[in-house]
PDB file of C-alpha atoms in Angstrom:
ATOM      1  CA  MET A   1      47.558-155.663 -74.720  1.00 43.00           C
ATOM      2  CA  PHE A   2      48.442-158.304 -72.440  1.00 69.00           C
ATOM      3  CA  TYR A   3      51.384-159.561 -74.173  1.00 80.00           C
ATOM      4  CA  LYS A   4      54.582-157.306 -74.552  1.00 87.00           C
ATOM      5  CA  GLU A   5      57.515-157.346 -76.810  1.00 94.00           C
ATOM      6  CA  LEU A   6      60.479-158.502 -74.398  1.00 96.00           C
ATOM      7  CA  GLU A   7      64.425-158.837 -74.306  1.00 97.00           C
ATOM      8  CA  THR A   8      66.684-161.105 -73.820  1.00 97.00           C
ATOM      9  CA  ASP A   9      70.913-159.602 -73.904  1.00 97.00           C
ATOM     10  CA  ARG A  10      71.319-160.595 -77.547  1.00 98.00           C
ATOM     11  CA  MET A  11      67.435-160.674 -79.219  1.00 98.00           C
ATOM     12  CA  ILE A  12      64.144-158.377 -79.290  1.00 98.00           C
ATOM     13  CA  LEU A  13      61.595-160.935 -79.249  1.00 98.00           C
ATOM     14  CA  GLU A  14      58.712-158.419 -81.338  1.00 97.00           C
ATOM     15  CA  ASN A  15      54.833-159.136 -81.241  1.00 94.00           C
ATOM     16  CA  ILE A  16      53.697-159.969 -84.551  1.00 95.00           C
ATOM     17  CA  SER A  17      52.671-157.177 -86.773  1.00 95.00           C
ATOM     18  CA  LYS A  18      51.767-156.930 -90.710  1.00 96.00           C
ATOM     19  CA  ASN A  19      55.015-155.794 -91.380  1.00 97.00           C
ATOM     20  CA  ASP A  20      56.231-158.360 -91.306  1.00 97.00           C
ATOM     21  CA  ARG A  21      54.730-160.577 -94.101  1.00 98.00           C
ATOM     22  CA  THR A  22      57.811-159.938 -96.295  1.00 98.00           C
ATOM     23  CA  PHE A  23      59.517-162.193 -93.152  1.00 98.00           C
ATOM     24  CA  ILE A  24      56.552-164.630 -92.742  1.00 98.00           C
ATOM     25  CA  PHE A  25      56.062-164.976 -96.083  1.00 98.00           C
ATOM     26  CA  GLU A  26      60.229-166.029 -96.645  1.00 97.00           C
ATOM     27  CA  HIS A  27      60.461-167.487 -93.555  1.00 97.00           C
ATOM     28  CA  PHE A  28      57.568-170.008 -93.412  1.00 97.00           C
ATOM     29  CA  SER A  29      57.792-170.600 -96.754  1.00 97.00           C
ATOM     30  CA  ASP A  30      61.690-172.414 -97.028  1.00 96.00           C
ATOM     31  CA  GLU A  31      61.218-176.342 -96.501  1.00 93.00           C
ATOM     32  CA  VAL A  32      64.429-175.983 -94.803  1.00 94.00           C
ATOM     33  CA  VAL A  33      62.506-173.599 -91.354  1.00 95.00           C
ATOM     34  CA  THR A  34      59.276-176.144 -91.689  1.00 92.00           C
ATOM     35  CA  ARG A  35      60.690-179.942 -92.642  1.00 90.00           C
ATOM     36  CA  TYR A  36      59.253-180.212 -88.497  1.00 89.00           C
ATOM     37  CA  LEU A  37      55.306-178.539 -88.733  1.00 86.00           C
ATOM     38  CA  TYR A  38      52.750-181.088 -89.862  1.00 77.00           C
ATOM     39  CA  ASP A  39      50.055-178.497 -89.291  1.00 76.00           C
ATOM     40  CA  GLU A  40      50.950-176.223 -92.429  1.00 80.00           C
ATOM     41  CA  GLU A  41      52.071-176.788 -95.610  1.00 86.00           C
ATOM     42  CA  PRO A  42      55.256-174.654 -97.261  1.00 93.00           C
ATOM     43  CA  LEU A  43      53.680-171.291 -97.252  1.00 96.00           C
ATOM     44  CA  LYS A  44      53.147-170.671-101.284  1.00 96.00           C
ATOM     45  CA  THR A  45      52.085-166.983-101.897  1.00 96.00           C
ATOM     46  CA  ILE A  46      52.363-163.854 -99.939  1.00 97.00           C
ATOM     47  CA  ASP A  47      48.661-164.353 -99.305  1.00 96.00           C
ATOM     48  CA  GLY A  48      49.468-167.216 -96.747  1.00 95.00           C
ATOM     49  CA  ALA A  49      52.090-164.966 -94.272  1.00 97.00           C
ATOM     50  CA  ASP A  50      48.423-162.196 -94.187  1.00 96.00           C
ATOM     51  CA  GLU A  51      46.459-165.182 -92.715  1.00 94.00           C
ATOM     52  CA  ILE A  52      49.391-165.806 -90.239  1.00 93.00           C
ATOM     53  CA  ILE A  53      49.167-162.892 -89.147  1.00 94.00           C
ATOM     54  CA  GLU A  54      45.745-162.099 -89.337  1.00 92.00           C
ATOM     55  CA  PHE A  55      45.300-165.082 -87.220  1.00 89.00           C
ATOM     56  CA  TYR A  56      48.045-163.995 -84.170  1.00 89.00           C
ATOM     57  CA  LEU A  57      46.198-160.342 -84.696  1.00 89.00           C
ATOM     58  CA  LYS A  58      42.598-161.284 -84.262  1.00 83.00           C
ATOM     59  CA  ASP A  59      42.053-160.591 -80.441  1.00 67.00           C
ATOM     60  CA  GLU A  60      44.338-159.292 -77.403  1.00 58.00           C
ATOM     61  CA  SER A  61      43.412-162.628 -75.160  1.00 60.00           C
ATOM     62  CA  CYS A  62      45.885-165.657 -74.066  1.00 62.00           C
ATOM     63  CA  SER A  63      44.661-168.212 -76.680  1.00 77.00           C
ATOM     64  CA  GLN A  64      47.337-166.983 -79.026  1.00 85.00           C
ATOM     65  CA  HIS A  65      50.773-165.670 -79.583  1.00 90.00           C
ATOM     66  CA  ARG A  66      53.605-165.317 -82.204  1.00 94.00           C
ATOM     67  CA  TRP A  67      56.984-162.960 -81.052  1.00 97.00           C
ATOM     68  CA  ILE A  68      59.403-162.002 -84.181  1.00 98.00           C
ATOM     69  CA  LEU A  69      63.030-163.175 -83.381  1.00 98.00           C
ATOM     70  CA  THR A  70      64.699-159.965 -84.127  1.00 98.00           C
ATOM     71  CA  ARG A  71      68.370-160.356 -83.608  1.00 98.00           C
ATOM     72  CA  LYS A  72      70.132-157.070 -81.435  1.00 98.00           C
ATOM     73  CA  SER A  73      73.629-156.544 -82.941  1.00 98.00           C
ATOM     74  CA  ASP A  74      72.153-155.929 -86.909  1.00 98.00           C
ATOM     75  CA  GLY A  75      68.169-156.028 -85.832  1.00 97.00           C
ATOM     76  CA  MET A  76      67.689-159.584 -88.670  1.00 98.00           C
ATOM     77  CA  LYS A  77      64.504-161.170 -88.039  1.00 98.00           C
ATOM     78  CA  MET A  78      65.594-164.847 -87.319  1.00 98.00           C
ATOM     79  CA  GLY A  79      62.630-166.484 -86.262  1.00 98.00           C
ATOM     80  CA  THR A  80      59.837-166.784 -84.126  1.00 98.00           C
ATOM     81  CA  CYS A  81      58.237-168.456 -80.556  1.00 97.00           C
ATOM     82  CA  GLY A  82      55.092-168.203 -79.479  1.00 93.00           C
ATOM     83  CA  PHE A  83      52.053-169.718 -77.570  1.00 89.00           C
ATOM     84  CA  HIS A  84      48.784-171.347 -79.104  1.00 85.00           C
ATOM     85  CA  CYS A  85      46.429-173.908 -77.980  1.00 83.00           C
ATOM     86  CA  TRP A  86      45.261-172.698 -74.851  1.00 83.00           C
ATOM     87  CA  ASP A  87      43.400-174.933 -72.535  1.00 86.00           C
ATOM     88  CA  GLU A  88      42.021-172.000 -69.982  1.00 84.00           C
ATOM     89  CA  ALA A  89      40.402-174.409 -68.130  1.00 89.00           C
ATOM     90  CA  ASN A  90      43.266-176.541 -67.566  1.00 90.00           C
ATOM     91  CA  SER A  91      46.121-173.310 -67.261  1.00 89.00           C
ATOM     92  CA  LYS A  92      47.839-174.653 -69.448  1.00 91.00           C
ATOM     93  CA  ILE A  93      49.755-173.945 -73.375  1.00 90.00           C
ATOM     94  CA  GLU A  94      51.540-175.155 -76.070  1.00 93.00           C
ATOM     95  CA  ILE A  95      54.941-173.256 -77.126  1.00 95.00           C
ATOM     96  CA  GLY A  96      56.118-172.835 -80.897  1.00 94.00           C
ATOM     97  CA  TYR A  97      59.637-171.682 -82.265  1.00 97.00           C
ATOM     98  CA  ASP A  98      61.031-171.768 -85.760  1.00 97.00           C
ATOM     99  CA  LEU A  99      65.060-170.147 -86.382  1.00 97.00           C
ATOM    100  CA  ASN A 100      66.167-170.046 -89.881  1.00 97.00           C
ATOM    101  CA  GLU A 101      68.512-172.447 -90.529  1.00 97.00           C
ATOM    102  CA  ALA A 102      72.189-169.691 -90.419  1.00 97.00           C
ATOM    103  CA  PHE A 103      71.076-169.350 -86.357  1.00 98.00           C
ATOM    104  CA  TRP A 104      70.791-172.965 -85.267  1.00 96.00           C
ATOM    105  CA  GLY A 105      72.446-174.300 -82.156  1.00 95.00           C
ATOM    106  CA  LYS A 106      73.923-170.638 -80.859  1.00 97.00           C
ATOM    107  CA  GLY A 107      72.177-170.253 -78.180  1.00 97.00           C
ATOM    108  CA  TYR A 108      69.274-167.559 -80.195  1.00 98.00           C
ATOM    109  CA  MET A 109      65.896-170.478 -79.878  1.00 98.00           C
ATOM    110  CA  GLU A 110      66.938-171.319 -76.104  1.00 98.00           C
ATOM    111  CA  GLU A 111      67.013-167.637 -74.728  1.00 98.00           C
ATOM    112  CA  ALA A 112      64.007-166.595 -76.334  1.00 98.00           C
ATOM    113  CA  VAL A 113      61.773-169.886 -75.048  1.00 97.00           C
ATOM    114  CA  ARG A 114      63.319-169.468 -71.703  1.00 96.00           C
ATOM    115  CA  ALA A 115      62.608-165.368 -72.003  1.00 96.00           C
ATOM    116  CA  ILE A 116      58.657-166.284 -73.080  1.00 92.00           C
ATOM    117  CA  ILE A 117      58.689-168.676 -69.683  1.00 92.00           C
ATOM    118  CA  ASP A 118      59.447-166.194 -67.640  1.00 91.00           C
ATOM    119  CA  PHE A 119      56.815-164.274 -69.266  1.00 89.00           C
ATOM    120  CA  VAL A 120      54.196-166.547 -68.680  1.00 84.00           C
ATOM    121  CA  THR A 121      55.280-166.914 -65.368  1.00 84.00           C
ATOM    122  CA  GLN A 122      55.791-163.477 -63.808  1.00 83.00           C
ATOM    123  CA  LYS A 123      51.867-163.039 -64.401  1.00 72.00           C
ATOM    124  CA  LYS A 124      50.393-166.317 -62.796  1.00 75.00           C
ATOM    125  CA  TRP A 125      48.111-167.445 -65.037  1.00 76.00           C
ATOM    126  CA  LEU A 126      49.486-171.544 -66.619  1.00 85.00           C
ATOM    127  CA  LYS A 127      50.687-174.125 -64.305  1.00 91.00           C
ATOM    128  CA  GLN A 128      51.361-175.807 -68.007  1.00 94.00           C
ATOM    129  CA  VAL A 129      53.633-175.637 -70.895  1.00 95.00           C
ATOM    130  CA  ASP A 130      53.646-177.688 -73.533  1.00 96.00           C
ATOM    131  CA  ALA A 131      55.052-178.550 -77.059  1.00 96.00           C
ATOM    132  CA  CYS A 132      54.405-181.444 -79.874  1.00 95.00           C
ATOM    133  CA  ILE A 133      57.544-182.266 -80.797  1.00 96.00           C
ATOM    134  CA  TYR A 134      57.927-184.514 -84.096  1.00 94.00           C
ATOM    135  CA  PHE A 135      60.042-187.385 -82.958  1.00 95.00           C
ATOM    136  CA  GLU A 136      62.718-186.334 -84.867  1.00 94.00           C
ATOM    137  CA  ASN A 137      62.869-183.753 -84.874  1.00 95.00           C
ATOM    138  CA  LYS A 138      66.857-184.719 -82.564  1.00 96.00           C
ATOM    139  CA  ARG A 139      67.435-180.478 -81.984  1.00 96.00           C
ATOM    140  CA  SER A 140      63.504-179.600 -80.670  1.00 97.00           C
ATOM    141  CA  ILE A 141      64.192-182.149 -78.385  1.00 98.00           C
ATOM    142  CA  SER A 142      67.056-181.295 -77.197  1.00 97.00           C
ATOM    143  CA  LEU A 143      66.344-177.434 -76.897  1.00 98.00           C
ATOM    144  CA  VAL A 144      62.641-178.483 -74.473  1.00 98.00           C
ATOM    145  CA  GLU A 145      65.055-181.071 -72.254  1.00 98.00           C
ATOM    146  CA  LYS A 146      67.567-178.499 -71.483  1.00 97.00           C
ATOM    147  CA  LEU A 147      64.505-176.455 -70.230  1.00 97.00           C
ATOM    148  CA  GLY A 148      63.814-178.996 -68.169  1.00 97.00           C
ATOM    149  CA  PHE A 149      60.534-179.949 -69.808  1.00 98.00           C
ATOM    150  CA  LYS A 150      59.983-183.955 -69.152  1.00 98.00           C
ATOM    151  CA  LEU A 151      57.902-186.212 -71.762  1.00 98.00           C
ATOM    152  CA  THR A 152      54.607-186.517 -70.387  1.00 98.00           C
ATOM    153  CA  ASP A 153      52.261-188.517 -73.600  1.00 97.00           C
ATOM    154  CA  THR A 154      53.270-189.428 -77.263  1.00 97.00           C
ATOM    155  CA  LYS A 155      50.171-188.982 -79.737  1.00 94.00           C
ATOM    156  CA  TYR A 156      50.463-189.406 -83.699  1.00 93.00           C
ATOM    157  CA  ASP A 157      48.894-186.527 -85.012  1.00 87.00           C
ATOM    158  CA  VAL A 158      47.423-186.761 -88.901  1.00 88.00           C
ATOM    159  CA  PHE A 159      49.090-184.081 -92.209  1.00 84.00           C
ATOM    160  CA  ARG A 160      49.281-184.845 -95.821  1.00 78.00           C
ATOM    161  CA  GLY A 161      46.405-188.398 -95.113  1.00 84.00           C
ATOM    162  CA  GLU A 162      49.453-189.538 -92.942  1.00 87.00           C
ATOM    163  CA  LYS A 163      49.961-190.078 -89.115  1.00 91.00           C
ATOM    164  CA  TYR A 164      53.427-188.668 -87.564  1.00 91.00           C
ATOM    165  CA  LEU A 165      54.688-189.867 -84.667  1.00 93.00           C
ATOM    166  CA  HIS A 166      54.531-187.095 -81.853  1.00 94.00           C
ATOM    167  CA  HIS A 167      56.445-186.669 -78.270  1.00 96.00           C
ATOM    168  CA  VAL A 168      54.541-184.149 -75.525  1.00 97.00           C
ATOM    169  CA  TYR A 169      57.220-181.774 -73.623  1.00 98.00           C
ATOM    170  CA  SER A 170      56.040-180.558 -70.131  1.00 98.00           C
ATOM    171  CA  LEU A 171      56.454-178.159 -67.701  1.00 97.00           C
ATOM    172  CA  ILE A 172      54.552-177.451 -64.972  1.00 95.00           C
ATOM    173  CA  ILE A 173      55.987-173.723 -63.741  1.00 89.00           C
TER     174      ILE A 173
END
């Protein structure tokens, strides 16, 4: 497998697996977790969790991957992070992440995103990492700015028949 499990001081970033079915369902059915995810409705059935897992397991190319953030101290699964939308021609990829509200403000996502950026930097197959963030998601914007991402574009995404303004932040590697 191209992607490996990653480790930080407080977490193991485990490759998503079929064993994560219950966690994925509970996590992505949470309205707070999915508040700014303007690409899919919150999950209503466990089958939705299976579809997410299958999406990330369907091939082992670099095009998409998801890690489950697991706290070392107690094995608690807290959220996910990973890549999608790989633009191979331009050597860039988009990062995505989400965290259960109970873990907000504790530095977990910063730690996780640093680990996956370090991972791709070592692989030397990317020149740029983008984050597409809904303009009202202040916590996410603060996170990427803290990690050195710069605002490079704005765009509207259409979801549920509505247009949603997103800012694109980029990190040049």
